[in-house]
Amino acid sequence: MRYQFQSDRGNIAFKPQYFTDAIKVLITLNVLLFFFRYVGLSEFDLAKIFGLSPGDVWPLIWQPITYMFIHGDFFHIFMNMFVLWMFGSEMESIWGRREFLKYYFITGTGSGLVWLTFNAGNSYAVLIGASGAIYGILLAYGLMFPNRKVLIYFLFPVKVKYFVLFLGVMAFISSLGASGSNISHLTHLSGMAVSYTHLTL
């Protein structure tokens, strides 16, 4: 897929006008599974079946895809779905539903497989969340609209290219020493790497 740089210097991001088709489906599936996991947590944990784990990925071969639809807590799913809506709506409008979904699953699955490779020896590790695909969308948006501005904390305007670069640098630095963290910074970084590779091929 090829991308084009845009030059709309004065535009502010965060202005999606509606829920596009793929965005509606993705958010609905994520919210429903989050609800089912929360309700049934005392009986069984969906993360054990649908989360990505080196110890279970065989024979549960669907995990590299399904892990993207399982989230840990409300803040986790809210932030991922919020960013998906804010940035993904316009990307789907440009690319079309089919191409957007293809991109979403390539970056999400790809970042999951990178994580799996680095955690192959830890059979108890479990990866959940759509962050790999979300970071892929952020990178694509930054490449498409580098001079647009986002409002940090809804107050401070920053060009998207600098915002995305900052996120990438932070993910890289955090991935070097985050062994005790519940946040997979490696997945964030690999989501961007897979995204850039896919967009520039």
PDB file of C-alpha atoms in Angstrom:
ATOM      1  CA  MET A   1       0.000   0.000   0.000  1.00  0.00           C
ATOM      2  CA  ARG A   2       1.317   3.456  -0.851  1.00  0.00           C
ATOM      3  CA  TYR A   3       0.610   6.527   1.214  1.00  0.00           C
ATOM      4  CA  GLN A   4       0.595  10.191   0.246  1.00  0.00           C
ATOM      5  CA  PHE A   5       1.819  13.099   2.300  1.00  0.00           C
ATOM      6  CA  GLN A   6      -0.760  15.806   2.786  1.00  0.00           C
ATOM      7  CA  SER A   7      -0.170  19.490   3.384  1.00  0.00           C
ATOM      8  CA  ASP A   8      -3.185  20.642   5.373  1.00  0.00           C
ATOM      9  CA  ARG A   9      -1.118  22.586   7.885  1.00  0.00           C
ATOM     10  CA  GLY A  10      -3.922  24.348   9.703  1.00  0.00           C
ATOM     11  CA  ASN A  11      -6.277  21.443  10.258  1.00  0.00           C
ATOM     12  CA  ILE A  12      -6.819  19.952  13.674  1.00  0.00           C
ATOM     13  CA  ALA A  13      -7.289  16.208  13.952  1.00  0.00           C
ATOM     14  CA  PHE A  14      -9.961  14.675  16.201  1.00  0.00           C
ATOM     15  CA  LYS A  15     -12.850  15.614  13.922  1.00  0.00           C
ATOM     16  CA  PRO A  16     -14.429  12.363  12.734  1.00  0.00           C
ATOM     17  CA  GLN A  17     -17.997  13.073  11.682  1.00  0.00           C
ATOM     18  CA  TYR A  18     -19.409   9.553  12.013  1.00  0.00           C
ATOM     19  CA  PHE A  19     -18.697   5.917  12.724  1.00  0.00           C
ATOM     20  CA  THR A  20     -17.548   4.210   9.544  1.00  0.00           C
ATOM     21  CA  ASP A  21     -18.624   0.610   8.898  1.00  0.00           C
ATOM     22  CA  ALA A  22     -15.456  -1.206   9.980  1.00  0.00           C
ATOM     23  CA  ILE A  23     -14.991   1.039  13.014  1.00  0.00           C
ATOM     24  CA  LYS A  24     -18.524   0.250  14.186  1.00  0.00           C
ATOM     25  CA  VAL A  25     -17.945  -3.492  13.862  1.00  0.00           C
ATOM     26  CA  LEU A  26     -14.546  -3.437  15.579  1.00  0.00           C
ATOM     27  CA  ILE A  27     -15.714  -1.306  18.495  1.00  0.00           C
ATOM     28  CA  THR A  28     -18.883  -3.363  18.931  1.00  0.00           C
ATOM     29  CA  LEU A  29     -16.965  -6.659  19.027  1.00  0.00           C
ATOM     30  CA  ASN A  30     -14.424  -5.284  21.484  1.00  0.00           C
ATOM     31  CA  VAL A  31     -17.083  -3.869  23.805  1.00  0.00           C
ATOM     32  CA  LEU A  32     -19.198  -7.051  23.721  1.00  0.00           C
ATOM     33  CA  LEU A  33     -16.232  -9.292  24.507  1.00  0.00           C
ATOM     34  CA  PHE A  34     -15.136  -6.930  27.268  1.00  0.00           C
ATOM     35  CA  PHE A  35     -18.620  -7.153  28.771  1.00  0.00           C
ATOM     36  CA  PHE A  36     -18.763 -10.966  28.465  1.00  0.00           C
ATOM     37  CA  ARG A  37     -15.314 -11.289  30.022  1.00  0.00           C
ATOM     38  CA  TYR A  38     -16.262  -9.025  32.920  1.00  0.00           C
ATOM     39  CA  VAL A  39     -19.550 -10.857  33.575  1.00  0.00           C
ATOM     40  CA  GLY A  40     -18.050 -14.340  33.335  1.00  0.00           C
ATOM     41  CA  LEU A  41     -14.734 -13.656  35.049  1.00  0.00           C
ATOM     42  CA  SER A  42     -15.713 -15.606  38.150  1.00  0.00           C
ATOM     43  CA  GLU A  43     -16.418 -18.720  36.059  1.00  0.00           C
ATOM     44  CA  PHE A  44     -13.787 -18.540  33.340  1.00  0.00           C
ATOM     45  CA  ASP A  45     -11.448 -16.003  31.779  1.00  0.00           C
ATOM     46  CA  LEU A  46     -11.756 -15.356  28.056  1.00  0.00           C
ATOM     47  CA  ALA A  47      -8.112 -14.218  28.053  1.00  0.00           C
ATOM     48  CA  LYS A  48      -7.048 -17.834  28.603  1.00  0.00           C
ATOM     49  CA  ILE A  49      -8.789 -18.859  25.386  1.00  0.00           C
ATOM     50  CA  PHE A  50      -8.523 -15.801  23.177  1.00  0.00           C
ATOM     51  CA  GLY A  51      -5.449 -14.043  24.600  1.00  0.00           C
ATOM     52  CA  LEU A  52      -2.091 -14.707  22.948  1.00  0.00           C
ATOM     53  CA  SER A  53       0.166 -17.013  24.952  1.00  0.00           C
ATOM     54  CA  PRO A  54       3.331 -18.927  23.944  1.00  0.00           C
ATOM     55  CA  GLY A  55       2.121 -21.840  26.060  1.00  0.00           C
ATOM     56  CA  ASP A  56      -1.294 -22.125  24.377  1.00  0.00           C
ATOM     57  CA  VAL A  57      -0.950 -20.741  20.850  1.00  0.00           C
ATOM     58  CA  TRP A  58      -0.713 -24.335  19.746  1.00  0.00           C
ATOM     59  CA  PRO A  59      -3.324 -25.776  19.419  1.00  0.00           C
ATOM     60  CA  LEU A  60      -5.293 -22.511  19.967  1.00  0.00           C
ATOM     61  CA  ILE A  61      -4.113 -21.157  16.622  1.00  0.00           C
ATOM     62  CA  TRP A  62      -6.707 -18.357  16.521  1.00  0.00           C
ATOM     63  CA  GLN A  63      -4.958 -16.453  19.325  1.00  0.00           C
ATOM     64  CA  PRO A  64      -2.769 -14.183  17.095  1.00  0.00           C
ATOM     65  CA  ILE A  65      -6.028 -12.654  15.831  1.00  0.00           C
ATOM     66  CA  THR A  66      -8.409 -12.921  18.776  1.00  0.00           C
ATOM     67  CA  TYR A  67      -6.046 -11.416  21.350  1.00  0.00           C
ATOM     68  CA  MET A  68      -6.779  -8.003  19.817  1.00  0.00           C
ATOM     69  CA  PHE A  69     -10.408  -8.210  20.986  1.00  0.00           C
ATOM     70  CA  ILE A  70      -9.721  -8.902  24.683  1.00  0.00           C
ATOM     71  CA  HIS A  71      -8.935  -6.066  27.096  1.00  0.00           C
ATOM     72  CA  GLY A  72      -7.911  -5.889  30.722  1.00  0.00           C
ATOM     73  CA  ASP A  73      -9.920  -3.055  32.257  1.00  0.00           C
ATOM     74  CA  PHE A  74     -12.151  -0.133  31.324  1.00  0.00           C
ATOM     75  CA  PHE A  75      -9.300   2.337  30.804  1.00  0.00           C
ATOM     76  CA  HIS A  76      -7.518  -0.170  28.541  1.00  0.00           C
ATOM     77  CA  ILE A  77     -10.459  -0.664  26.204  1.00  0.00           C
ATOM     78  CA  PHE A  78     -11.620   2.954  26.385  1.00  0.00           C
ATOM     79  CA  MET A  79      -8.284   4.404  25.256  1.00  0.00           C
ATOM     80  CA  ASN A  80      -7.844   1.865  22.455  1.00  0.00           C
ATOM     81  CA  MET A  81     -11.364   2.328  21.128  1.00  0.00           C
ATOM     82  CA  PHE A  82     -11.177   6.104  21.481  1.00  0.00           C
ATOM     83  CA  VAL A  83      -7.997   6.291  19.391  1.00  0.00           C
ATOM     84  CA  LEU A  84      -9.411   3.774  16.913  1.00  0.00           C
ATOM     85  CA  TRP A  85     -12.453   5.990  16.407  1.00  0.00           C
ATOM     86  CA  MET A  86     -10.631   9.310  16.329  1.00  0.00           C
ATOM     87  CA  PHE A  87      -7.963   8.307  13.832  1.00  0.00           C
ATOM     88  CA  GLY A  88      -9.362   5.177  12.220  1.00  0.00           C
ATOM     89  CA  SER A  89     -12.573   6.735  10.920  1.00  0.00           C
ATOM     90  CA  GLU A  90     -10.755   8.970   8.479  1.00  0.00           C
ATOM     91  CA  MET A  91      -8.320   6.227   7.457  1.00  0.00           C
ATOM     92  CA  GLU A  92     -11.240   3.940   6.601  1.00  0.00           C
ATOM     93  CA  SER A  93     -12.905   6.768   4.664  1.00  0.00           C
ATOM     94  CA  ILE A  94      -9.746   7.132   2.573  1.00  0.00           C
ATOM     95  CA  TRP A  95      -8.825   3.472   2.115  1.00  0.00           C
ATOM     96  CA  GLY A  96     -12.256   1.855   2.137  1.00  0.00           C
ATOM     97  CA  ARG A  97     -13.591  -0.768   4.530  1.00  0.00           C
ATOM     98  CA  ARG A  98     -11.846  -3.773   3.012  1.00  0.00           C
ATOM     99  CA  GLU A  99      -8.388  -2.180   2.820  1.00  0.00           C
ATOM    100  CA  PHE A 100      -8.721  -0.707   6.303  1.00  0.00           C
ATOM    101  CA  LEU A 101      -9.642  -4.058   7.856  1.00  0.00           C
ATOM    102  CA  LYS A 102      -6.788  -5.729   5.985  1.00  0.00           C
ATOM    103  CA  TYR A 103      -4.373  -3.161   7.361  1.00  0.00           C
ATOM    104  CA  TYR A 104      -5.818  -3.436  10.882  1.00  0.00           C
ATOM    105  CA  PHE A 105      -5.380  -7.202  11.032  1.00  0.00           C
ATOM    106  CA  ILE A 106      -1.954  -7.179   9.381  1.00  0.00           C
ATOM    107  CA  THR A 107      -0.567  -4.715  11.931  1.00  0.00           C
ATOM    108  CA  GLY A 108      -2.374  -6.298  14.873  1.00  0.00           C
ATOM    109  CA  THR A 109      -1.453  -9.879  13.995  1.00  0.00           C
ATOM    110  CA  GLY A 110       2.057  -8.895  12.955  1.00  0.00           C
ATOM    111  CA  SER A 111       2.804  -7.097  16.217  1.00  0.00           C
ATOM    112  CA  GLY A 112       1.386 -10.056  18.144  1.00  0.00           C
ATOM    113  CA  LEU A 113       3.700 -12.460  16.331  1.00  0.00           C
ATOM    114  CA  VAL A 114       6.697 -10.238  17.071  1.00  0.00           C
ATOM    115  CA  TRP A 115       5.734 -10.272  20.758  1.00  0.00           C
ATOM    116  CA  LEU A 116       5.300 -14.052  20.588  1.00  0.00           C
ATOM    117  CA  THR A 117       8.790 -14.462  19.146  1.00  0.00           C
ATOM    118  CA  PHE A 118      10.387 -12.450  21.958  1.00  0.00           C
ATOM    119  CA  ASN A 119       8.363 -14.291  24.614  1.00  0.00           C
ATOM    120  CA  ALA A 120       8.661 -17.805  23.221  1.00  0.00           C
ATOM    121  CA  GLY A 121      10.327 -19.068  26.403  1.00  0.00           C
ATOM    122  CA  ASN A 122       7.682 -17.695  28.763  1.00  0.00           C
ATOM    123  CA  SER A 123       4.727 -20.057  28.545  1.00  0.00           C
ATOM    124  CA  TYR A 124       2.832 -18.148  31.256  1.00  0.00           C
ATOM    125  CA  ALA A 125       2.865 -14.778  29.480  1.00  0.00           C
ATOM    126  CA  VAL A 126      -0.433 -13.594  27.969  1.00  0.00           C
ATOM    127  CA  LEU A 127      -0.917 -10.679  25.570  1.00  0.00           C
ATOM    128  CA  ILE A 128      -4.292  -8.967  25.204  1.00  0.00           C
ATOM    129  CA  GLY A 129      -5.504  -5.723  23.646  1.00  0.00           C
ATOM    130  CA  ALA A 130      -5.658  -3.946  20.301  1.00  0.00           C
ATOM    131  CA  SER A 131      -2.679  -1.676  20.993  1.00  0.00           C
ATOM    132  CA  GLY A 132      -0.491  -3.110  18.225  1.00  0.00           C
ATOM    133  CA  ALA A 133      -3.110  -2.328  15.577  1.00  0.00           C
ATOM    134  CA  ILE A 134      -3.887   1.035  17.210  1.00  0.00           C
ATOM    135  CA  TYR A 135      -0.255   2.126  17.073  1.00  0.00           C
ATOM    136  CA  GLY A 136      -0.211   1.006  13.454  1.00  0.00           C
ATOM    137  CA  ILE A 137      -3.151   3.296  12.734  1.00  0.00           C
ATOM    138  CA  LEU A 138      -1.418   6.177  14.508  1.00  0.00           C
ATOM    139  CA  LEU A 139       1.689   5.729  12.371  1.00  0.00           C
ATOM    140  CA  ALA A 140      -0.379   5.576   9.168  1.00  0.00           C
ATOM    141  CA  TYR A 141      -2.189   8.759  10.177  1.00  0.00           C
ATOM    142  CA  GLY A 142       1.114  10.469  10.893  1.00  0.00           C
ATOM    143  CA  LEU A 143       2.440   9.519   7.472  1.00  0.00           C
ATOM    144  CA  MET A 144      -0.729  10.581   5.713  1.00  0.00           C
ATOM    145  CA  PHE A 145      -1.214  13.867   7.560  1.00  0.00           C
ATOM    146  CA  PRO A 146       2.157  14.851   9.069  1.00  0.00           C
ATOM    147  CA  ASN A 147       1.281  18.539   9.409  1.00  0.00           C
ATOM    148  CA  ARG A 148      -2.109  18.162  10.990  1.00  0.00           C
ATOM    149  CA  LYS A 149      -2.310  18.986  14.656  1.00  0.00           C
ATOM    150  CA  VAL A 150      -3.597  17.065  17.623  1.00  0.00           C
ATOM    151  CA  LEU A 151      -4.563  18.682  20.900  1.00  0.00           C
ATOM    152  CA  ILE A 152      -2.629  17.157  23.785  1.00  0.00           C
ATOM    153  CA  TYR A 153      -4.965  17.119  26.788  1.00  0.00           C
ATOM    154  CA  PHE A 154      -7.336  19.013  24.460  1.00  0.00           C
ATOM    155  CA  LEU A 155      -5.208  22.137  25.038  1.00  0.00           C
ATOM    156  CA  PHE A 156      -1.782  22.030  23.404  1.00  0.00           C
ATOM    157  CA  PRO A 157      -1.565  21.720  19.591  1.00  0.00           C
ATOM    158  CA  VAL A 158       1.209  19.459  18.303  1.00  0.00           C
ATOM    159  CA  LYS A 159       1.827  18.345  14.736  1.00  0.00           C
ATOM    160  CA  VAL A 160       0.895  14.706  14.196  1.00  0.00           C
ATOM    161  CA  LYS A 161       4.370  13.783  12.919  1.00  0.00           C
ATOM    162  CA  TYR A 162       5.962  14.920  16.185  1.00  0.00           C
ATOM    163  CA  PHE A 163       3.250  13.284  18.262  1.00  0.00           C
ATOM    164  CA  VAL A 164       3.738   9.935  16.518  1.00  0.00           C
ATOM    165  CA  LEU A 165       7.530  10.225  16.688  1.00  0.00           C
ATOM    166  CA  PHE A 166       7.285  10.880  20.431  1.00  0.00           C
ATOM    167  CA  LEU A 167       5.081   7.802  20.914  1.00  0.00           C
ATOM    168  CA  GLY A 168       7.509   5.668  18.923  1.00  0.00           C
ATOM    169  CA  VAL A 169      10.544   6.862  20.900  1.00  0.00           C
ATOM    170  CA  MET A 170       8.733   6.322  24.197  1.00  0.00           C
ATOM    171  CA  ALA A 171       7.669   2.815  23.151  1.00  0.00           C
ATOM    172  CA  PHE A 172      11.262   1.990  22.208  1.00  0.00           C
ATOM    173  CA  ILE A 173      12.739   3.329  25.442  1.00  0.00           C
ATOM    174  CA  SER A 174      10.046   1.662  27.547  1.00  0.00           C
ATOM    175  CA  SER A 175      10.498  -1.687  25.781  1.00  0.00           C
ATOM    176  CA  LEU A 176      14.131  -1.786  26.916  1.00  0.00           C
ATOM    177  CA  GLY A 177      13.272  -1.947  30.592  1.00  0.00           C
ATOM    178  CA  ALA A 178       9.630  -2.889  30.997  1.00  0.00           C
ATOM    179  CA  SER A 179       9.951  -6.519  32.077  1.00  0.00           C
ATOM    180  CA  GLY A 180       7.858  -5.876  35.178  1.00  0.00           C
ATOM    181  CA  SER A 181       5.198  -3.794  33.469  1.00  0.00           C
ATOM    182  CA  ASN A 182       1.705  -4.916  32.490  1.00  0.00           C
ATOM    183  CA  ILE A 183       1.978  -2.745  29.363  1.00  0.00           C
ATOM    184  CA  SER A 184       3.531  -4.383  26.317  1.00  0.00           C
ATOM    185  CA  HIS A 185       5.638  -1.560  24.905  1.00  0.00           C
ATOM    186  CA  LEU A 186       7.176  -4.089  22.524  1.00  0.00           C
ATOM    187  CA  THR A 187       3.754  -4.576  20.954  1.00  0.00           C
ATOM    188  CA  HIS A 188       3.341  -0.816  20.506  1.00  0.00           C
ATOM    189  CA  LEU A 189       6.736  -0.529  18.843  1.00  0.00           C
ATOM    190  CA  SER A 190       6.276  -3.589  16.637  1.00  0.00           C
ATOM    191  CA  GLY A 191       2.826  -2.329  15.593  1.00  0.00           C
ATOM    192  CA  MET A 192       4.519   0.765  14.227  1.00  0.00           C
ATOM    193  CA  ALA A 193       7.294  -1.278  12.582  1.00  0.00           C
ATOM    194  CA  VAL A 194       4.848  -3.647  10.877  1.00  0.00           C
ATOM    195  CA  SER A 195       2.749  -0.662   9.821  1.00  0.00           C
ATOM    196  CA  TYR A 196       5.677   1.178   8.252  1.00  0.00           C
ATOM    197  CA  THR A 197       6.852  -1.956   6.437  1.00  0.00           C
ATOM    198  CA  HIS A 198       3.378  -2.595   5.053  1.00  0.00           C
ATOM    199  CA  LEU A 199       2.777   1.006   3.995  1.00  0.00           C
ATOM    200  CA  THR A 200       6.086   1.389   2.189  1.00  0.00           C
ATOM    201  CA  LEU A 201       6.213  -1.926   0.323  1.00  0.00           C
TER     202      LEU A 201
END
